Short mmCIF file of C-alpha atoms in Angstrom, two decimals:
data_model
loop_
_atom_site.label_atom_id
_atom_site.label_comp_id
_atom_site.label_asym_id
_atom_site.label_seq_id
_atom_site.Cartn_x
_atom_site.Cartn_y
_atom_site.Cartn_z
CA UNK A 1 71.85 -26.59 -36.09
CA UNK A 2 71.35 -22.95 -35.99
CA UNK A 3 67.60 -21.87 -36.73
CA UNK A 4 66.93 -17.90 -36.98
CA UNK A 5 63.01 -17.12 -35.88
CA UNK A 6 62.12 -13.67 -37.77
CA UNK A 7 59.63 -12.22 -35.78
CA UNK A 8 58.99 -8.94 -37.31
CA UNK A 9 59.45 -8.87 -40.88
CA UNK A 10 58.68 -9.50 -44.72
CA UNK A 11 60.60 -11.78 -47.17
CA UNK A 12 60.24 -9.01 -49.86
CA UNK A 13 62.15 -6.34 -47.69
CA UNK A 14 64.54 -8.49 -46.34
CA UNK A 15 67.96 -8.96 -47.88
CA UNK A 16 70.26 -10.53 -45.59
CA UNK A 17 69.54 -13.33 -42.57
CA UNK A 18 72.45 -14.00 -40.07
CA UNK A 19 74.03 -17.42 -40.81
CA UNK A 20 71.62 -20.01 -40.09
CA UNK A 21 70.72 -23.31 -41.08
CA UNK A 22 67.29 -22.70 -41.79
CA UNK A 23 65.24 -19.99 -41.33
CA UNK A 24 61.32 -19.27 -40.09
CA UNK A 25 58.84 -16.22 -40.93
CA UNK A 26 55.56 -15.65 -39.82
CA UNK A 27 52.37 -15.00 -41.49
CA UNK A 28 53.13 -11.16 -41.47
CA UNK A 29 56.27 -13.18 -43.96
CA UNK A 30 54.42 -13.27 -46.61
CA UNK A 31 50.75 -11.86 -46.03
CA UNK A 32 48.21 -13.19 -48.60
CA UNK A 33 49.32 -15.53 -51.66
CA UNK A 34 46.19 -15.97 -54.25
CA UNK A 35 47.57 -18.99 -56.11
CA UNK A 36 45.67 -18.08 -59.16
CA UNK A 37 47.24 -14.16 -59.24
CA UNK A 38 51.33 -16.79 -59.07
CA UNK A 39 50.44 -19.02 -61.96
CA UNK A 40 49.64 -15.79 -63.70
CA UNK A 41 52.57 -14.44 -62.87
CA UNK A 42 50.73 -10.96 -60.98
CA UNK A 43 52.77 -12.29 -57.83
CA UNK A 44 55.58 -13.68 -57.24
CA UNK A 45 55.63 -14.17 -53.71
CA UNK A 46 56.73 -17.98 -53.41
CA UNK A 47 59.41 -17.27 -56.00
CA UNK A 48 60.77 -14.80 -53.34
CA UNK A 49 60.94 -17.63 -50.96
CA UNK A 50 62.83 -19.44 -52.95
CA UNK A 51 64.90 -16.25 -54.32
CA UNK A 52 65.67 -14.84 -50.01
CA UNK A 53 66.81 -19.14 -49.18
CA UNK A 54 69.38 -19.38 -52.14
CA UNK A 55 70.81 -15.91 -51.16
CA UNK A 56 71.29 -16.98 -47.38
CA UNK A 57 72.18 -20.43 -48.76
CA UNK A 58 69.69 -21.61 -46.21
CA UNK A 59 66.28 -23.07 -45.71
CA UNK A 60 63.61 -20.85 -45.60
CA UNK A 61 59.81 -21.55 -43.75
CA UNK A 62 57.20 -18.98 -43.98
CA UNK A 63 53.53 -18.93 -42.92
CA UNK A 64 51.44 -17.80 -45.75
CA UNK A 65 47.58 -17.43 -45.68
CA UNK A 66 46.61 -19.15 -49.40
CA UNK A 67 43.47 -18.23 -51.34
CA UNK A 68 42.41 -20.91 -54.16
CA UNK A 69 39.23 -20.21 -55.51
CA UNK A 70 37.48 -18.41 -52.79
CA UNK A 71 38.73 -20.76 -49.96
CA UNK A 72 41.21 -19.73 -47.52
CA UNK A 73 44.17 -21.55 -45.56
CA UNK A 74 46.81 -21.26 -43.28
CA UNK A 75 50.04 -22.80 -44.79
CA UNK A 76 53.59 -22.31 -44.77
CA UNK A 77 55.53 -22.39 -47.87
CA UNK A 78 59.13 -24.55 -47.35
CA UNK A 79 61.89 -23.81 -49.44
CA UNK A 80 65.85 -25.24 -49.21
CA UNK A 81 68.89 -23.37 -50.91
CA UNK A 82 66.64 -22.05 -53.67
CA UNK A 83 64.02 -24.81 -54.48
CA UNK A 84 60.78 -24.32 -53.29
CA UNK A 85 60.28 -27.76 -51.61
CA UNK A 86 55.85 -27.04 -51.48
CA UNK A 87 53.12 -25.85 -49.73
CA UNK A 88 51.56 -27.41 -46.23
CA UNK A 89 48.80 -26.32 -44.58
CA UNK A 90 46.61 -26.02 -40.83
CA UNK A 91 44.57 -29.38 -41.03
CA UNK A 92 42.88 -28.40 -37.85
CA UNK A 93 39.44 -25.87 -37.55
CA UNK A 94 37.72 -25.47 -34.98
CA UNK A 95 33.90 -23.98 -34.33
CA UNK A 96 33.20 -22.90 -37.88
CA UNK A 97 36.45 -20.32 -38.12
CA UNK A 98 37.16 -18.58 -42.04
CA UNK A 99 39.40 -21.23 -43.27
CA UNK A 100 39.39 -24.42 -45.02
CA UNK A 101 41.88 -27.33 -42.83
CA UNK A 102 44.55 -29.03 -45.00
CA UNK A 103 44.59 -33.22 -45.63
CA UNK A 104 48.23 -34.19 -44.68
CA UNK A 105 51.12 -33.60 -42.57
CA UNK A 106 54.00 -31.04 -43.17
CA UNK A 107 57.44 -33.28 -43.67
CA UNK A 108 60.21 -31.82 -45.48
CA UNK A 109 63.82 -32.24 -44.94
CA UNK A 110 65.55 -29.10 -45.21
CA UNK A 111 69.06 -28.41 -45.28
CA UNK A 112 70.15 -31.98 -43.98
CA UNK A 113 67.45 -32.09 -41.56
CA UNK A 114 64.22 -33.93 -41.35
CA UNK A 115 61.39 -31.20 -40.29
CA UNK A 116 58.00 -31.54 -39.14
CA UNK A 117 55.30 -28.77 -39.73
CA UNK A 118 52.82 -27.24 -36.92
CA UNK A 119 50.27 -24.41 -38.03
CA UNK A 120 48.40 -22.83 -35.61
CA UNK A 121 45.26 -24.99 -34.60
CA UNK A 122 47.29 -28.05 -35.33
CA UNK A 123 49.22 -27.35 -32.02
CA UNK A 124 46.03 -27.94 -29.65
CA UNK A 125 46.01 -31.72 -31.27
CA UNK A 126 49.05 -33.87 -29.95
CA UNK A 127 48.04 -36.55 -32.12
CA UNK A 128 49.73 -34.82 -35.20
CA UNK A 129 53.12 -34.20 -32.80
CA UNK A 130 52.82 -37.40 -31.95
CA UNK A 131 52.83 -38.68 -35.66
CA UNK A 132 55.56 -36.36 -36.57
CA UNK A 133 57.84 -37.73 -33.99
CA UNK A 134 57.01 -41.66 -35.32
CA UNK A 135 58.13 -40.47 -38.07
CA UNK A 136 61.53 -39.22 -37.52
CA UNK A 137 61.55 -36.02 -37.85
CA UNK A 138 64.51 -34.20 -36.02
CA UNK A 139 62.77 -30.92 -35.08
CA UNK A 140 58.81 -29.60 -35.44
CA UNK A 141 58.42 -25.96 -36.45
CA UNK A 142 55.10 -24.45 -35.51
CA UNK A 143 54.03 -21.14 -36.29
CA UNK A 144 50.93 -18.98 -34.84
CA UNK A 145 49.95 -15.57 -35.30
CA UNK A 146 49.83 -14.71 -31.86
CA UNK A 147 50.13 -16.25 -28.64
CA UNK A 148 46.48 -15.27 -26.46
CA UNK A 149 47.57 -16.85 -23.08
CA UNK A 150 50.40 -19.02 -21.60
CA UNK A 151 48.62 -22.91 -23.15
CA UNK A 152 50.60 -23.04 -26.61
CA UNK A 153 54.15 -22.13 -24.83
CA UNK A 154 53.38 -24.99 -22.54
CA UNK A 155 52.12 -26.80 -24.65
CA UNK A 156 55.14 -26.65 -26.91
CA UNK A 157 57.17 -27.46 -23.56
CA UNK A 158 55.38 -30.74 -22.89
CA UNK A 159 55.13 -31.80 -26.24
CA UNK A 160 58.77 -31.71 -26.72
CA UNK A 161 59.31 -33.56 -23.28
CA UNK A 162 56.87 -36.35 -24.25
CA UNK A 163 57.77 -37.43 -28.03
CA UNK A 164 61.21 -36.35 -28.24
CA UNK A 165 61.23 -33.56 -29.78
CA UNK A 166 62.80 -30.11 -29.78
CA UNK A 167 60.04 -27.56 -31.07
CA UNK A 168 60.94 -24.10 -33.07
CA UNK A 169 57.83 -22.10 -32.62
CA UNK A 170 57.29 -18.61 -34.31
CA UNK A 171 54.43 -16.88 -32.78
CA UNK A 172 53.48 -13.01 -33.75
CA UNK A 173 56.55 -11.31 -32.03
CA UNK A 174 57.68 -13.53 -30.05
CA UNK A 175 60.23 -16.88 -30.52
CA UNK A 176 59.91 -19.72 -28.60
CA UNK A 177 62.30 -22.87 -28.67
CA UNK A 178 61.93 -26.12 -26.97
CA UNK A 179 63.82 -29.24 -26.25
CA UNK A 180 63.64 -32.48 -24.83
CA UNK A 181 64.26 -32.16 -21.56
CA UNK A 182 61.32 -29.51 -20.68
CA UNK A 183 63.39 -26.64 -21.10
CA UNK A 184 61.96 -24.21 -22.35
CA UNK A 185 63.87 -20.45 -23.91
CA UNK A 186 61.74 -17.24 -25.32
CA UNK A 187 63.01 -14.11 -27.55
CA UNK A 188 61.24 -11.43 -28.95
CA UNK A 189 64.35 -10.40 -30.72
CA UNK A 190 63.89 -9.33 -34.74
CA UNK A 191 66.22 -12.35 -35.98
CA UNK A 192 66.10 -14.63 -32.46
CA UNK A 193 68.68 -17.44 -33.20
CA UNK A 194 68.83 -20.82 -31.42
CA UNK A 195 70.85 -23.96 -31.64
CA UNK A 196 69.63 -27.12 -32.06
CA UNK A 197 70.99 -30.32 -31.17
CA UNK A 198 68.84 -33.40 -33.23
CA UNK A 199 69.05 -35.98 -30.83
CA UNK A 200 67.52 -39.80 -31.04
CA UNK A 201 66.78 -41.04 -27.44
CA UNK A 202 65.10 -44.04 -27.76
CA UNK A 203 63.23 -46.31 -24.36
CA UNK A 204 62.22 -49.29 -24.36
CA UNK A 205 58.46 -49.31 -22.98
CA UNK A 206 56.90 -52.44 -21.79
CA UNK A 207 52.68 -52.55 -21.19
CA UNK A 208 50.56 -55.25 -20.75
CA UNK A 209 47.39 -55.25 -22.02
CA UNK A 210 44.03 -57.85 -21.80
CA UNK A 211 43.34 -59.66 -25.15
CA UNK A 212 44.57 -59.90 -28.44
CA UNK A 213 45.31 -63.28 -28.47
CA UNK A 214 47.97 -64.44 -30.25
CA UNK A 215 46.82 -68.33 -30.39
CA UNK A 216 45.78 -69.33 -34.31
CA UNK A 217 42.92 -70.40 -35.01
CA UNK A 218 41.23 -72.42 -38.05
CA UNK A 219 37.74 -70.93 -38.44
CA UNK A 220 39.13 -67.11 -39.57
#
């Protein structure tokens, strides 16, 4: 599968994309989206996402900041060939940040591929990545506003190796791709293309532990 990471561009100003299966926009793709204004028809930002994915015949994941009754969340809008599949939110808010946390993991079937979502702070919590891997996703897409240090590239490289899932990351104006071998590639091109080969490699892991007696008891 071919992923196109749009590192600099807005959905409303994008008329075409390179040939790809799934395109990923950062948080500048939609900006702020007010759910109330969307429902009233005053704005059509989610519709713009669906229209672009239909016009380009691909899946589309776009970062945005969603506003609902005064509560702001960091989110990803997901569309596949013209159909809006859903909106998923960042689940981890750290040290009194202005955002509200979501309540579930983002997991979608886009373009025939099982895609797990990782939004901003979620990258710092390995349980989220491990859970997406155990759910059987073929690839994980992480979207961050920017890369402030070397930690995010290091984490996506480690996670993809440890949990056996390729990771695509859009962070500011830089795109990253880490495969399950631990290799990582970066690009600052406006439309960065990465070819991903989903693989399902499983290994038998045996662990010896104390406790957890399997003997039957009559007093349970």
